[in-house]
Amino acid sequence: MWKETEKHLQTESLAIDFPGRNDTSEDNKSLSLNDYCNHVLDSIRDWDKQQVILVGHSIVGVIALKLADQLGHRVVGFVGISAAIPTNGAHLFLLYRFLNGY
């Protein structure tokens, strides 16, 4: 989805794949939300842009919100595309249960 969107942007973008994506090994099962957040945070910090607009699709909405908090003034925008974003104080597990029909 993002590769097609990138073609229409009028600025540079940074697409980040999560660690372990497309990996079905046991190593992938130990990755946590913090692992994903830290990976993306490191990638953004290594990028030479001082201001960013975060775009999060689906469950990545949760990660993008956490990153927005950590990156502070560098974030000048947030776009959630069908993003799963819990209400303030809600637990992510509630979203998981909702998305899986429990």
PDB file of C-alpha atoms in Angstrom:
ATOM      1  CA  MET A   1       0.000   0.000   0.000  1.00  0.00           C
ATOM      2  CA  TRP A   2       2.714   2.499   0.927  1.00  0.00           C
ATOM      3  CA  LYS A   3       4.818   1.940  -2.217  1.00  0.00           C
ATOM      4  CA  GLU A   4       1.859   2.995  -4.366  1.00  0.00           C
ATOM      5  CA  THR A   5       1.189   6.018  -2.126  1.00  0.00           C
ATOM      6  CA  GLU A   6       4.834   7.124  -2.240  1.00  0.00           C
ATOM      7  CA  LYS A   7       4.570   7.672  -5.997  1.00  0.00           C
ATOM      8  CA  HIS A   8       2.113  10.515  -5.387  1.00  0.00           C
ATOM      9  CA  LEU A   9       3.974  12.326  -2.616  1.00  0.00           C
ATOM     10  CA  GLN A  10       5.707  15.607  -3.314  1.00  0.00           C
ATOM     11  CA  THR A  11       8.370  15.066  -0.672  1.00  0.00           C
ATOM     12  CA  GLU A  12      10.716  12.360   0.509  1.00  0.00           C
ATOM     13  CA  SER A  13       9.386   9.558   2.638  1.00  0.00           C
ATOM     14  CA  LEU A  14      10.858   6.832   4.775  1.00  0.00           C
ATOM     15  CA  ALA A  15       9.149   3.456   4.610  1.00  0.00           C
ATOM     16  CA  ILE A  16      10.186   1.206   7.466  1.00  0.00           C
ATOM     17  CA  ASP A  17       9.709  -2.549   7.572  1.00  0.00           C
ATOM     18  CA  PHE A  18       9.368  -4.050  10.998  1.00  0.00           C
ATOM     19  CA  PRO A  19      11.987  -6.483  12.254  1.00  0.00           C
ATOM     20  CA  GLY A  20      10.972 -10.066  11.624  1.00  0.00           C
ATOM     21  CA  ARG A  21       8.424  -9.164   8.957  1.00  0.00           C
ATOM     22  CA  ASN A  22       7.799 -12.203   6.763  1.00  0.00           C
ATOM     23  CA  ASP A  23       9.805 -14.286   9.221  1.00  0.00           C
ATOM     24  CA  THR A  24       7.957 -17.244  10.678  1.00  0.00           C
ATOM     25  CA  SER A  25      10.769 -18.449  12.924  1.00  0.00           C
ATOM     26  CA  GLU A  26      10.522 -18.662  16.687  1.00  0.00           C
ATOM     27  CA  ASP A  27      12.739 -15.549  16.992  1.00  0.00           C
ATOM     28  CA  ASN A  28       9.937 -13.441  15.572  1.00  0.00           C
ATOM     29  CA  LYS A  29       7.520 -14.549  18.285  1.00  0.00           C
ATOM     30  CA  SER A  30       9.571 -12.867  21.006  1.00  0.00           C
ATOM     31  CA  LEU A  31       9.336  -9.365  19.483  1.00  0.00           C
ATOM     32  CA  SER A  32       7.349  -6.915  21.583  1.00  0.00           C
ATOM     33  CA  LEU A  33       5.589  -3.633  20.905  1.00  0.00           C
ATOM     34  CA  ASN A  34       8.634  -1.888  22.385  1.00  0.00           C
ATOM     35  CA  ASP A  35      10.924  -3.728  19.948  1.00  0.00           C
ATOM     36  CA  TYR A  36       8.890  -2.422  17.025  1.00  0.00           C
ATOM     37  CA  CYS A  37       8.760   1.095  18.465  1.00  0.00           C
ATOM     38  CA  ASN A  38      12.507   1.162  19.102  1.00  0.00           C
ATOM     39  CA  HIS A  39      13.251  -0.069  15.584  1.00  0.00           C
ATOM     40  CA  VAL A  40      11.135   2.672  14.008  1.00  0.00           C
ATOM     41  CA  LEU A  41      12.439   5.299  16.421  1.00  0.00           C
ATOM     42  CA  ASP A  42      16.049   4.425  15.552  1.00  0.00           C
ATOM     43  CA  SER A  43      15.250   4.570  11.823  1.00  0.00           C
ATOM     44  CA  ILE A  44      13.662   8.012  12.141  1.00  0.00           C
ATOM     45  CA  ARG A  45      16.506   9.334  14.289  1.00  0.00           C
ATOM     46  CA  ASP A  46      19.017   8.129  11.669  1.00  0.00           C
ATOM     47  CA  TRP A  47      17.088   9.910   8.900  1.00  0.00           C
ATOM     48  CA  ASP A  48      18.359  13.404   8.123  1.00  0.00           C
ATOM     49  CA  LYS A  49      14.957  15.126   8.431  1.00  0.00           C
ATOM     50  CA  GLN A  50      14.187  17.333  11.412  1.00  0.00           C
ATOM     51  CA  GLN A  51      10.407  17.228  10.985  1.00  0.00           C
ATOM     52  CA  VAL A  52       8.278  14.198  10.193  1.00  0.00           C
ATOM     53  CA  ILE A  53       4.692  13.298   9.511  1.00  0.00           C
ATOM     54  CA  LEU A  54       3.910   9.867  10.923  1.00  0.00           C
ATOM     55  CA  VAL A  55       1.600   7.608   8.939  1.00  0.00           C
ATOM     56  CA  GLY A  56       0.276   4.493  10.599  1.00  0.00           C
ATOM     57  CA  HIS A  57      -1.917   1.830   9.021  1.00  0.00           C
ATOM     58  CA  SER A  58      -3.955  -0.630  11.061  1.00  0.00           C
ATOM     59  CA  ILE A  59      -2.315  -1.669  14.329  1.00  0.00           C
ATOM     60  CA  VAL A  60       0.672   0.559  13.521  1.00  0.00           C
ATOM     61  CA  GLY A  61      -1.538   3.449  14.634  1.00  0.00           C
ATOM     62  CA  VAL A  62      -0.682   2.429  18.183  1.00  0.00           C
ATOM     63  CA  ILE A  63       3.036   2.462  17.429  1.00  0.00           C
ATOM     64  CA  ALA A  64       2.822   5.794  15.601  1.00  0.00           C
ATOM     65  CA  LEU A  65       1.093   7.443  18.570  1.00  0.00           C
ATOM     66  CA  LYS A  66       3.765   6.170  20.931  1.00  0.00           C
ATOM     67  CA  LEU A  67       6.443   7.466  18.561  1.00  0.00           C
ATOM     68  CA  ALA A  68       4.748  10.846  18.307  1.00  0.00           C
ATOM     69  CA  ASP A  69       5.035  11.161  22.053  1.00  0.00           C
ATOM     70  CA  GLN A  70       8.707  10.161  22.027  1.00  0.00           C
ATOM     71  CA  LEU A  71       9.707  12.336  19.058  1.00  0.00           C
ATOM     72  CA  GLY A  72       7.908  15.395  20.387  1.00  0.00           C
ATOM     73  CA  HIS A  73       8.551  18.555  18.388  1.00  0.00           C
ATOM     74  CA  ARG A  74       9.891  16.645  15.349  1.00  0.00           C
ATOM     75  CA  VAL A  75       6.371  15.394  14.607  1.00  0.00           C
ATOM     76  CA  VAL A  76       4.400  17.954  12.621  1.00  0.00           C
ATOM     77  CA  GLY A  77       1.577  15.643  11.605  1.00  0.00           C
ATOM     78  CA  PHE A  78      -0.079  12.302  12.139  1.00  0.00           C
ATOM     79  CA  VAL A  79      -2.131  10.300   9.648  1.00  0.00           C
ATOM     80  CA  GLY A  80      -3.969   7.173  10.706  1.00  0.00           C
ATOM     81  CA  ILE A  81      -5.196   4.999   7.833  1.00  0.00           C
ATOM     82  CA  SER A  82      -7.717   2.502   9.155  1.00  0.00           C
ATOM     83  CA  ALA A  83      -5.635   2.833  12.287  1.00  0.00           C
ATOM     84  CA  ALA A  84      -6.353   0.905  15.444  1.00  0.00           C
ATOM     85  CA  ILE A  85      -6.075   3.526  18.150  1.00  0.00           C
ATOM     86  CA  PRO A  86      -7.383   2.725  21.641  1.00  0.00           C
ATOM     87  CA  THR A  87      -9.202   5.371  23.632  1.00  0.00           C
ATOM     88  CA  ASN A  88      -7.210   7.078  26.357  1.00  0.00           C
ATOM     89  CA  GLY A  89      -6.479   4.571  29.096  1.00  0.00           C
ATOM     90  CA  ALA A  90      -7.746   1.547  27.150  1.00  0.00           C
ATOM     91  CA  HIS A  91      -5.616  -1.559  26.820  1.00  0.00           C
ATOM     92  CA  LEU A  92      -4.397  -2.719  23.409  1.00  0.00           C
ATOM     93  CA  PHE A  93      -5.778  -6.186  24.156  1.00  0.00           C
ATOM     94  CA  LEU A  94      -9.295  -4.761  23.850  1.00  0.00           C
ATOM     95  CA  LEU A  95      -8.518  -3.791  20.263  1.00  0.00           C
ATOM     96  CA  TYR A  96      -7.154  -7.260  19.559  1.00  0.00           C
ATOM     97  CA  ARG A  97     -10.321  -8.845  20.883  1.00  0.00           C
ATOM     98  CA  PHE A  98     -12.480  -6.471  18.830  1.00  0.00           C
ATOM     99  CA  LEU A  99     -10.500  -7.036  15.619  1.00  0.00           C
ATOM    100  CA  ASN A 100     -10.701 -10.802  16.033  1.00  0.00           C
ATOM    101  CA  GLY A 101     -14.412 -10.935  16.776  1.00  0.00           C
ATOM    102  CA  TYR A 102     -14.310 -11.810  20.487  1.00  0.00           C
TER     103      TYR A 102
END
